Coordinates of C-alpha atoms in Angstrom, one line a residue:
M206 CA 15.8 41.5 22.8
S207 CA 15.2 37.8 23.9
I208 CA 17.8 36.2 26.3
K209 CA 18.6 32.8 24.7
K210 CA 18.5 29.7 26.7
K211 CA 22.0 27.7 28.0
I212 CA 22.5 24.4 27.2
K213 CA 25.3 21.8 27.8
I214 CA 26.2 19.3 25.6
F215 CA 29.2 17.3 24.4
N216 CA 31.2 18.2 21.0
T217 CA 29.7 15.9 19.1
I218 CA 26.5 14.4 19.2
S219 CA 23.9 12.5 16.9
I220 CA 20.9 14.3 15.3
K221 CA 18.5 11.5 16.6
K222 CA 20.0 12.1 20.3
L223 CA 20.2 16.2 20.0
S224 CA 16.4 15.7 18.8
V225 CA 15.4 14.2 21.8
I226 CA 17.2 16.9 23.9
L227 CA 15.5 19.7 22.1
N228 CA 12.2 17.6 21.8
I229 CA 11.7 18.3 18.2
D230 CA 11.3 15.9 15.3
P231 CA 14.8 15.2 13.9
I232 CA 13.6 16.2 10.4
K233 CA 13.9 19.8 11.9
I234 CA 17.5 19.4 11.9
I235 CA 18.0 17.2 8.9
N236 CA 16.5 20.0 7.1
I237 CA 18.8 22.6 8.4
C238 CA 21.6 20.6 7.2
N239 CA 20.2 20.0 4.1
S240 CA 19.7 23.9 3.9
L241 CA 23.6 23.9 4.2
G242 CA 24.4 21.3 1.4
I243 CA 25.1 18.4 3.7
I244 CA 22.9 15.7 3.1
V245 CA 22.4 13.5 6.3
T246 CA 20.2 11.0 8.2
S247 CA 19.0 10.8 11.6
D248 CA 22.0 9.0 12.6
Y249 CA 24.4 11.6 11.1
I250 CA 27.1 12.6 14.0
L251 CA 27.3 16.8 13.9
N252 CA 30.9 18.6 14.9
K253 CA 30.7 21.3 17.3
D254 CA 30.1 24.4 14.4
L255 CA 27.0 22.5 13.2
I256 CA 25.8 22.0 16.7
E257 CA 26.3 25.7 17.6
L258 CA 24.7 26.9 14.1
I259 CA 21.4 24.5 15.0
L260 CA 21.1 25.6 18.4
D261 CA 21.4 28.9 17.6
E262 CA 18.4 28.7 15.2
F263 CA 16.2 27.1 18.1
G264 CA 17.1 30.0 20.5
Y265 CA 20.0 28.0 22.8
K266 CA 23.3 29.2 23.6
V267 CA 25.9 26.4 24.1
E268 CA 28.2 25.4 26.4
F269 CA 30.4 22.4 25.2
I270 CA 31.2 19.9 27.9
Q271 CA 34.0 17.2 28.1
D272 CA 32.8 13.6 27.7
N273 CA 36.2 12.5 29.3
I274 CA 36.7 9.9 26.9
N275 CA 39.4 11.1 24.5
T276 CA 41.5 8.5 22.5
N277 CA 42.2 11.4 19.7
N278 CA 45.7 11.8 21.5
I279 CA 46.7 8.2 20.9
K280 CA 49.3 7.2 18.4
F281 CA 48.7 4.0 16.3
N282 CA 51.3 1.9 15.2
G283 CA 48.6 -0.1 12.6
K284 CA 50.5 -3.3 12.7
Y285 CA 47.3 -5.7 12.9
K286 CA 45.8 -6.9 9.6
R287 CA 42.2 -7.3 10.2
P288 CA 39.7 -9.2 8.3
P289 CA 37.9 -7.1 5.5
I290 CA 34.2 -6.3 6.6
V291 CA 31.6 -6.7 3.6
T292 CA 28.3 -5.3 3.5
I293 CA 25.6 -7.1 1.4
V294 CA 23.2 -4.7 0.0
G295 CA 20.5 -4.5 -2.3
H296 CA 16.5 -4.6 -3.3
V297 CA 14.4 -7.0 -0.9
N298 CA 13.8 -10.2 -2.5
H299 CA 17.0 -10.1 -4.4
G300 CA 18.7 -12.9 -2.8
K301 CA 21.0 -11.2 -0.1
T302 CA 20.0 -13.5 2.7
S303 CA 20.3 -16.8 0.3
L304 CA 23.5 -15.9 -0.6
L305 CA 25.1 -15.8 2.9
E306 CA 23.1 -18.7 3.4
F307 CA 25.4 -20.4 0.8
I308 CA 28.8 -19.1 2.1
R309 CA 27.9 -19.7 5.8
N310 CA 26.3 -23.0 5.0
I311 CA 23.7 -22.3 7.2
N312 CA 19.8 -21.8 7.1
M313 CA 19.1 -18.0 8.5
R314 CA 15.8 -17.5 7.5
Y315 CA 14.2 -19.4 10.7
K316 CA 15.2 -16.4 12.2
E317 CA 13.3 -13.9 10.4
Y318 CA 8.8 -13.9 10.4
G319 CA 7.7 -14.6 6.9
N320 CA 10.9 -15.1 5.6
I321 CA 11.5 -11.4 5.5
T322 CA 14.7 -10.0 6.9
Q323 CA 14.1 -7.3 9.5
H324 CA 17.4 -6.9 11.3
I325 CA 21.1 -6.6 10.5
D326 CA 23.1 -9.9 10.9
I327 CA 26.9 -10.1 10.9
F328 CA 29.4 -12.8 11.3
N329 CA 33.0 -13.5 10.3
V330 CA 33.6 -16.7 7.9
K331 CA 37.0 -18.4 7.8
L332 CA 38.0 -19.3 4.4
K333 CA 40.1 -22.2 3.3
N334 CA 43.4 -20.2 2.5
K335 CA 42.8 -19.1 6.1
H336 CA 41.5 -15.8 5.7
S337 CA 38.3 -15.1 6.8
I338 CA 35.5 -12.0 5.8
T339 CA 33.0 -11.0 8.3
F340 CA 29.9 -10.2 6.3
I341 CA 26.8 -7.8 7.6
D342 CA 23.4 -8.8 5.9
T343 CA 20.7 -6.2 5.3
P344 CA 17.3 -5.7 5.0
G345 CA 16.1 -4.7 1.3
H346 CA 12.6 -3.0 1.9
E347 CA 12.4 0.9 2.0
S348 CA 11.9 1.1 5.9
F349 CA 15.2 -0.3 6.8
I350 CA 17.2 2.5 5.0
T351 CA 18.6 3.3 8.6
L352 CA 19.7 -0.4 9.1
R353 CA 21.6 -0.3 5.7
N354 CA 23.5 3.1 6.3
R355 CA 24.5 2.5 9.4
A356 CA 26.1 -1.0 8.2
L357 CA 27.5 0.6 5.2
K358 CA 29.6 3.3 7.5
I359 CA 31.3 0.4 9.2
S360 CA 32.0 -1.2 5.9
D361 CA 35.1 -1.8 3.9
I362 CA 33.5 -3.2 0.7
V363 CA 30.2 -3.2 -0.3
L364 CA 28.2 -6.1 -2.1
I365 CA 25.3 -4.5 -4.0
I366 CA 23.0 -7.2 -5.0
I367 CA 20.8 -7.1 -8.3
S368 CA 18.2 -9.9 -9.4
S369 CA 19.3 -10.7 -13.2
N370 CA 15.6 -11.6 -13.7
S371 CA 14.3 -8.2 -12.3
G372 CA 17.2 -5.4 -13.1
I373 CA 17.8 -2.1 -11.0
M374 CA 15.0 -1.3 -8.7
E375 CA 14.1 1.8 -6.0
Q376 CA 16.4 0.3 -3.0
T377 CA 19.1 -0.7 -6.0
L378 CA 19.5 3.0 -6.5
E379 CA 19.6 4.0 -2.9
C380 CA 22.4 1.7 -2.0
I381 CA 24.6 2.8 -5.3
N382 CA 24.3 6.5 -4.2
N383 CA 24.9 5.8 -0.3
A384 CA 27.4 3.5 -1.1
R385 CA 29.4 6.0 -3.7
S386 CA 29.1 8.6 -1.4
L387 CA 31.1 7.0 1.6
R388 CA 33.2 6.1 -1.5
L389 CA 33.2 2.7 -0.6
P390 CA 34.5 -0.2 -3.3
I391 CA 32.0 -1.6 -4.5
I392 CA 31.4 -5.3 -6.3
F393 CA 28.2 -5.6 -8.0
V394 CA 26.4 -9.2 -7.9
F395 CA 24.2 -10.6 -10.3
S396 CA 22.2 -13.4 -8.7
K397 CA 19.8 -15.7 -9.8
I398 CA 21.4 -16.3 -13.1
D399 CA 19.9 -19.9 -13.2
K400 CA 16.2 -18.0 -13.7
K401 CA 15.0 -18.2 -17.5
N402 CA 14.5 -14.5 -17.6
S403 CA 17.5 -13.6 -16.8
N404 CA 19.1 -10.8 -18.7
I405 CA 22.6 -9.6 -17.3
N406 CA 23.5 -7.4 -20.6
K407 CA 19.7 -5.2 -19.5
I408 CA 21.5 -4.4 -16.1
K409 CA 24.4 -3.4 -17.5
E410 CA 22.7 -1.4 -19.5
E411 CA 20.6 -0.2 -17.2
L412 CA 24.0 0.7 -15.0
S413 CA 25.5 2.7 -17.5
N414 CA 22.5 4.8 -18.0
I415 CA 23.4 6.0 -14.1
N416 CA 27.1 6.5 -15.4
I417 CA 28.3 3.2 -14.0
L418 CA 30.8 1.3 -16.5
V419 CA 31.4 -2.5 -15.6
K420 CA 34.9 -3.8 -16.1
D421 CA 33.8 -5.9 -19.5
W422 CA 32.0 -2.9 -20.8
G423 CA 35.7 -0.7 -20.4
G424 CA 34.5 0.5 -17.1
E425 CA 36.1 -0.1 -13.3
Y426 CA 33.7 -1.8 -11.2
I427 CA 34.0 -5.4 -10.7
T428 CA 31.2 -7.4 -11.5
Q429 CA 30.2 -11.3 -10.4
E430 CA 27.4 -13.8 -11.8
V431 CA 26.0 -16.1 -9.0
S432 CA 23.4 -18.8 -8.4
V433 CA 22.7 -20.2 -4.9
K434 CA 21.0 -23.1 -6.7
N435 CA 24.2 -24.5 -7.9
G436 CA 27.1 -22.6 -6.6
Y437 CA 28.0 -21.0 -9.5
G438 CA 30.5 -18.0 -9.0
I439 CA 30.5 -18.0 -5.1
D440 CA 34.2 -19.0 -5.2
L441 CA 34.8 -16.8 -7.6
L442 CA 33.1 -14.1 -5.9
I443 CA 35.2 -14.6 -2.6
E444 CA 38.4 -14.3 -4.6
K445 CA 37.3 -10.8 -5.9
I446 CA 36.3 -9.8 -2.6
L447 CA 40.0 -10.8 -1.1
K448 CA 41.4 -9.3 -4.1
V449 CA 39.7 -6.0 -3.4
A450 CA 40.7 -6.2 0.1
K451 CA 44.4 -6.1 -0.3
T452 CA 44.2 -2.5 -2.0
I453 CA 42.6 -1.2 0.9
N454 CA 44.7 -0.2 4.5
L455 CA 42.8 -2.6 6.8
Y456 CA 45.6 -2.3 9.3
T457 CA 44.8 -1.4 12.9
D458 CA 46.1 -0.9 16.6
L459 CA 45.9 -3.7 19.1
N460 CA 47.7 -1.9 22.0
V461 CA 44.9 1.0 22.2
P462 CA 41.9 1.2 24.5
C463 CA 39.7 -0.6 22.9
K464 CA 36.9 0.9 20.8
G465 CA 34.1 -0.2 18.3
T466 CA 30.4 -0.5 17.3
I467 CA 27.0 -1.4 18.9
I468 CA 25.7 -3.8 16.0
E469 CA 22.4 -4.8 18.2
S470 CA 21.1 -5.1 21.7
S471 CA 18.1 -7.4 22.9
L472 CA 17.1 -8.6 26.2
D473 CA 16.8 -12.3 27.3
K474 CA 15.0 -13.3 30.3
N475 CA 17.7 -15.3 31.2
K476 CA 21.2 -14.0 30.4
G477 CA 20.3 -10.4 30.7
F478 CA 21.5 -7.7 28.2
I479 CA 22.8 -9.3 24.9
V480 CA 24.7 -6.8 22.8
K481 CA 26.4 -7.6 19.3
I482 CA 29.6 -5.8 18.9
L483 CA 32.3 -5.0 16.4
I484 CA 35.7 -4.2 17.4
E485 CA 37.1 -1.5 15.6
K486 CA 40.8 -1.6 17.4
G487 CA 42.5 -2.8 20.2
I488 CA 41.8 -5.7 22.0
L489 CA 38.1 -6.8 23.8
K490 CA 38.8 -8.9 27.0
L491 CA 36.7 -10.5 29.5
G492 CA 36.4 -8.0 32.9
D493 CA 36.6 -4.9 30.9
H494 CA 34.8 -2.2 31.7
I495 CA 32.6 -0.8 28.8
I496 CA 30.7 2.2 27.9
S497 CA 28.4 2.7 25.5
G498 CA 25.6 6.1 25.6
I499 CA 24.2 6.0 29.1
Y500 CA 24.8 1.7 29.4
Y501 CA 27.6 0.7 30.9
G502 CA 29.3 -2.5 32.9
N503 CA 31.9 -5.2 33.3
I504 CA 32.3 -7.8 30.8
K505 CA 31.2 -11.5 31.9
K506 CA 30.9 -13.3 28.5
I507 CA 32.3 -13.0 25.1
Y508 CA 30.8 -15.4 22.5
N509 CA 29.4 -16.0 18.9
D510 CA 27.8 -19.2 17.5
K511 CA 30.6 -21.0 17.6
K512 CA 32.3 -20.3 20.7
N513 CA 33.2 -18.3 24.1
Y514 CA 36.2 -16.3 24.1
K515 CA 38.2 -14.7 26.8
K516 CA 39.6 -12.1 24.2
V517 CA 38.7 -10.7 20.6
Y518 CA 40.9 -9.0 17.7
P519 CA 39.1 -6.2 15.4
S520 CA 36.8 -7.0 12.9
I521 CA 35.3 -10.2 14.6
P522 CA 31.6 -9.8 15.7
V523 CA 30.6 -11.4 19.2
N524 CA 27.7 -11.0 21.5
V525 CA 28.8 -9.6 24.8
I526 CA 26.9 -10.0 28.0
G527 CA 27.6 -7.1 31.2
F528 CA 25.8 -4.0 30.0
N529 CA 23.1 -2.4 32.5
G530 CA 20.9 -1.6 29.8
A531 CA 20.3 -1.7 25.7
P532 CA 22.9 0.3 24.1
L533 CA 21.9 2.2 20.6
S534 CA 22.5 0.3 17.7
G535 CA 25.2 2.4 15.7
D536 CA 26.5 3.8 18.8
S537 CA 30.6 3.4 19.6
F538 CA 31.3 1.7 23.3
N539 CA 34.8 2.3 24.5
I540 CA 36.8 0.4 27.3
L541 CA 38.0 2.3 30.3
D542 CA 40.2 1.7 32.9
D543 CA 38.6 3.0 35.8
E544 CA 34.8 2.0 37.0
K545 CA 34.0 5.1 38.5
K546 CA 34.8 7.2 35.7
M547 CA 32.4 4.8 33.7
K548 CA 29.7 5.3 36.3
L549 CA 30.5 9.5 36.2
I550 CA 30.3 9.4 32.4
S551 CA 27.1 7.5 32.3
N552 CA 25.5 9.7 34.7
Q553 CA 26.3 13.1 32.5
R554 CA 25.2 11.8 29.6
L555 CA 21.7 10.6 31.4
L556 CA 21.1 13.9 33.0
L557 CA 21.5 15.5 29.5
I558 CA 19.1 13.2 27.7
N559 CA 16.5 13.2 30.5
K560 CA 16.5 17.1 31.1
D561 CA 13.1 17.8 29.6
K562 CA 11.0 14.7 28.9
I563 CA 9.0 14.5 32.0
K564 CA 8.1 18.1 31.2
Y565 CA 7.3 17.5 28.0
I566 CA 5.1 14.4 28.4
S567 CA 2.7 16.1 31.1
K568 CA 2.7 19.1 28.8
N569 CA 1.5 17.3 26.1
I570 CA -0.5 14.8 27.7
N571 CA -4.3 15.6 26.8
N572 CA -3.4 17.2 23.4
K573 CA -5.8 15.8 21.1
N574 CA -3.4 16.4 18.2
I575 CA -0.5 14.3 19.6
L576 CA -0.4 10.5 19.7
N577 CA 1.7 9.0 22.5
I578 CA 3.6 5.7 22.1
I579 CA 5.6 3.6 24.0
L580 CA 7.2 1.1 21.6
K581 CA 8.8 -1.9 22.9
C582 CA 10.7 -4.5 20.5
D583 CA 13.2 -7.3 20.5
V584 CA 16.5 -5.4 19.4
N585 CA 17.2 -2.3 19.4
G586 CA 17.8 -2.2 15.6
S587 CA 14.1 -2.7 15.3
V588 CA 13.6 0.2 17.7
D589 CA 15.2 2.4 15.6
V590 CA 13.9 1.3 12.4
I591 CA 10.6 1.8 13.9
S592 CA 11.4 5.2 15.3
D593 CA 12.0 6.6 12.0
Q594 CA 9.2 5.2 10.4
I595 CA 6.9 6.9 13.2
N596 CA 8.3 10.2 12.9
K597 CA 7.9 10.0 9.1
L598 CA 4.4 9.7 9.4
S599 CA 4.4 12.6 12.2
I600 CA 6.0 15.0 9.7
D601 CA 3.8 13.9 6.9
N602 CA 0.8 14.5 9.1
D603 CA -0.9 17.4 11.0
I604 CA -1.2 14.4 14.0
S605 CA 1.8 14.8 16.1
I606 CA 3.3 11.4 17.2
N607 CA 5.3 11.4 20.3
I608 CA 7.4 8.2 21.5
I609 CA 7.6 8.8 25.5
K610 CA 9.8 5.5 25.9
K611 CA 11.5 3.1 23.5
S612 CA 13.3 0.0 24.4
V613 CA 14.0 -3.5 24.1
G614 CA 12.4 -6.1 26.1
N615 CA 9.2 -7.6 27.0
I616 CA 6.1 -5.6 27.8
T617 CA 6.1 -5.2 31.9
S618 CA 3.6 -3.6 34.6
S619 CA 5.9 -0.5 34.6
D620 CA 5.1 -0.1 31.0
I621 CA 1.3 -0.5 31.3
L622 CA 1.5 2.3 34.5
L623 CA 3.3 4.8 32.2
A624 CA 1.1 4.1 29.2
N625 CA -2.1 4.7 31.8
I626 CA -0.3 7.8 33.2
S627 CA 0.5 9.3 30.0
K628 CA -2.5 8.2 28.2
S629 CA -0.2 6.0 25.5
I630 CA -0.8 3.2 23.4
I631 CA 1.9 0.3 23.7
I632 CA 3.4 -1.0 20.5
G633 CA 5.3 -4.2 21.0
F634 CA 7.3 -5.9 18.0
N635 CA 8.7 -9.6 18.2
I636 CA 8.0 -9.3 22.1
K637 CA 5.6 -10.5 24.4
I638 CA 3.8 -9.3 27.8
N639 CA 5.0 -10.8 30.4
I640 CA 2.2 -10.2 33.1
N641 CA -0.6 -11.7 30.6
K642 CA 0.4 -13.8 27.6
K643 CA -1.7 -12.9 24.6
K644 CA -1.5 -14.3 21.1
P645 CA 0.3 -11.9 18.7
N646 CA -1.9 -8.9 16.8
K647 CA -4.6 -8.8 19.1
S648 CA -5.2 -5.6 21.2
I649 CA -5.3 -5.7 25.3
G650 CA -6.7 -2.8 26.0
N651 CA -4.2 0.1 24.5
I652 CA -1.4 -2.9 23.9
Y653 CA -1.0 -4.2 20.3
I654 CA 1.7 -6.6 19.1
F655 CA 3.2 -7.3 15.8
K656 CA 5.6 -9.3 13.9
I657 CA 5.8 -7.3 10.5
I658 CA 7.0 -3.8 11.1
Y659 CA 5.1 -2.6 7.9
D660 CA 1.6 -4.0 10.0
I661 CA 2.5 -1.4 12.5
I662 CA 3.0 1.6 10.3
D663 CA -0.4 0.9 8.4
F664 CA -1.9 0.5 12.2
L665 CA -0.8 3.5 13.1
K666 CA -1.7 5.4 9.5
N667 CA -5.1 4.2 10.4
I668 CA -5.3 5.7 13.9
I669 CA -3.8 8.8 12.5
S670 CA -6.5 9.2 9.9
N671 CA -9.4 8.4 12.4
K672 CA -7.7 11.3 14.5
K673 CA -7.6 13.7 12.2
K674 CA -11.4 13.3 11.5
P675 CA -13.8 16.4 13.2
N676 CA -14.6 15.5 16.9
I677 CA -18.1 16.1 16.2
I678 CA -20.4 17.8 19.5
I679 CA -23.7 16.4 19.0
L680 CA -26.1 19.5 20.4
G681 CA -29.8 18.2 19.5
K682 CA -31.8 15.7 17.4
A683 CA -35.4 16.5 16.0
K684 CA -37.7 13.9 14.0
V685 CA -39.5 14.8 11.2
I686 CA -43.7 14.5 11.4
E687 CA -44.9 16.3 8.5
I688 CA -44.1 18.1 5.4
F689 CA -45.5 21.4 4.1
N690 CA -45.6 22.9 0.7
I691 CA -45.6 26.8 0.9
N692 CA -45.0 28.9 -1.7
N693 CA -42.8 26.7 -3.6
K694 CA -40.9 25.7 -0.8
K695 CA -40.7 22.5 1.4
I696 CA -41.2 23.3 5.1
F697 CA -40.5 20.2 7.4
G698 CA -42.5 20.0 10.6
C699 CA -40.2 18.7 13.3
I700 CA -40.5 17.4 16.9
L701 CA -37.3 18.2 19.3
L702 CA -36.3 15.0 20.7
N703 CA -33.8 16.3 22.7
G704 CA -31.1 19.4 23.0
I705 CA -30.8 22.1 20.6
I706 CA -31.5 22.7 17.2
N707 CA -30.1 25.8 16.2
K708 CA -29.8 28.0 13.1
N709 CA -26.1 29.0 13.2
Y710 CA -24.7 25.2 13.4
K711 CA -24.7 22.8 11.1
I712 CA -26.9 19.9 10.8
K713 CA -27.1 16.4 9.2
I714 CA -30.1 14.0 8.3
L715 CA -30.0 10.5 8.5
R716 CA -32.3 8.0 7.2
E717 CA -32.3 4.7 8.9
N718 CA -28.9 5.4 10.4
N719 CA -27.4 6.5 7.2
V720 CA -26.3 10.3 6.3
I721 CA -28.3 11.4 3.3
Y722 CA -27.1 15.0 3.9
D723 CA -24.6 17.5 5.5
G724 CA -25.3 21.3 5.4
E725 CA -27.1 24.4 6.8
I726 CA -30.4 25.6 8.2
L727 CA -32.3 28.2 6.0
S728 CA -34.6 29.0 8.7
I729 CA -36.5 28.0 11.7
K730 CA -40.5 28.8 12.4
R731 CA -42.7 28.2 15.1
F732 CA -46.3 29.8 15.1
N733 CA -44.7 31.9 11.8
N734 CA -42.0 33.7 14.0
D735 CA -38.6 33.5 13.2
L736 CA -36.3 31.7 15.5
I737 CA -32.6 31.3 16.1
E738 CA -33.1 28.1 18.2
I739 CA -35.3 25.4 19.6
N740 CA -34.2 24.3 23.0
K741 CA -37.3 22.7 24.6
K742 CA -38.1 19.3 24.3
G743 CA -41.0 18.2 22.7
Y744 CA -41.8 21.2 21.1
N745 CA -42.8 21.1 17.6
F746 CA -41.5 23.9 14.7
G747 CA -40.5 24.1 11.0
I748 CA -37.3 24.1 9.7
I749 CA -36.6 25.3 6.0
I750 CA -32.8 23.4 4.6
K751 CA -30.7 24.7 2.3
S752 CA -30.3 23.2 -1.3
F753 CA -32.2 20.1 0.0
D754 CA -35.8 19.2 0.0
K755 CA -35.8 15.2 -0.3
I756 CA -36.5 14.6 3.2
K757 CA -39.0 12.0 4.4
I758 CA -41.6 11.7 7.3
N759 CA -39.6 9.8 10.3
D760 CA -36.1 11.4 9.0
I761 CA -33.9 12.6 12.0
I762 CA -32.0 16.0 12.3
T763 CA -29.2 16.0 13.9
C764 CA -27.8 19.6 15.0
Y765 CA -23.9 19.5 15.6
N766 CA -20.8 21.6 16.2
I767 CA -17.0 20.9 15.2

């Protein structure tokens, strides 16, 4: 009977973090959950029962440890009414960002390379009636499902944008299904109605085909037609959002320790780590001790694009400075009253995460079926999206892709040193090389920098394709110098140029460096003797090729092994 390995772990943990601790692909954990009828992504938070079941599957006996952050016993009064959090989702190029530009009256597209939204953006809009709404803008491309799902989990209301001249697309369906599974109120927004080929009835019919009936067709789902070209319908859309918000419990507590979600993290060479957060309950104040995952610090600055704050209330997104690293997007943060306790919790978490990492790297350093990668990005959201896409590549191929380090910030000398030690390539997204600045998309040794996420995936697919090609070892070469016809068989007279020609190995025949045949030897003869191998340079011999006789003088025969 095998003895199970013991592992210490917290009462709750995400699939992504558990996969790091176990050094396995997240998809293996996801498949176990799916087999139990639980549809999850890598961000899904596992409870104690699921953790025990999964660890048992992988041969571990679990010991749960306290995280020392417990807010579950605090009673909430729920007297403060916070602004609603509204996430905008939909297929790529259906007008999500343009709509928010109009509402916010600011051009956000300058932030994104090639006018493609590749990050989450979040901001609070003050309205004329003294109300406010917090909006979350999300990317529409299929690669960004992690970012969209993360945004939906902290949302009160979902706006699903459907271009009236395109209709329901693949990511539209994904967003509808995810919003419905989370039981979130949905408002369908039909954009670009100023287009000549706009067809609203067609979209409503497509929605009815998936059991979604809009209000003017006798159903329950609210809709609104809009045009950012002339502003049509946008005021009505705001009114409908506020009307739906009145039906939701938006009350929260202020007199409790502050808690919320990490939206995004980045590194600024002058300011340090900038972390965008959204408060769920409590009040965030300057000087607070804040912790998220393994990262912590004292808040030195709170601000957004409009002003600096001394304190911030729930549902208001702000940037904070003071963390000692870049917390992961989607992680929760807590405010603690004890700095020593904060550091102790961070160290406990760090020990768990790093337990087997160095051992894993050294074990797999020379494995030809593993591609080691160091991933450096502008923000943590990009790290997560690219990591997920890379994990999918690894699952779909025989080549295992191992991300040995992923973080925000420019590429440094320590990254290059780690790459050399671990035989890794460095992938950079929207960042620079501190030690030697070069143009984007140019290789510097084993460093590659990109500005569009899809280009990274195409680049890695190409590497995987090349790695999957057989590793050919050339055993020897011979040159055809004569051709004989004996008993209706062609025998090719050759001279050994180097190495060996062996009957038991495969051969390629090259003519002017082009392969004209890849196959087998039927026989090798020298002075009427049948031989297995010719192994002396300069020897003459005859060879018969299986199922091929179109050889010419000066063709090169290469003997090889895989």
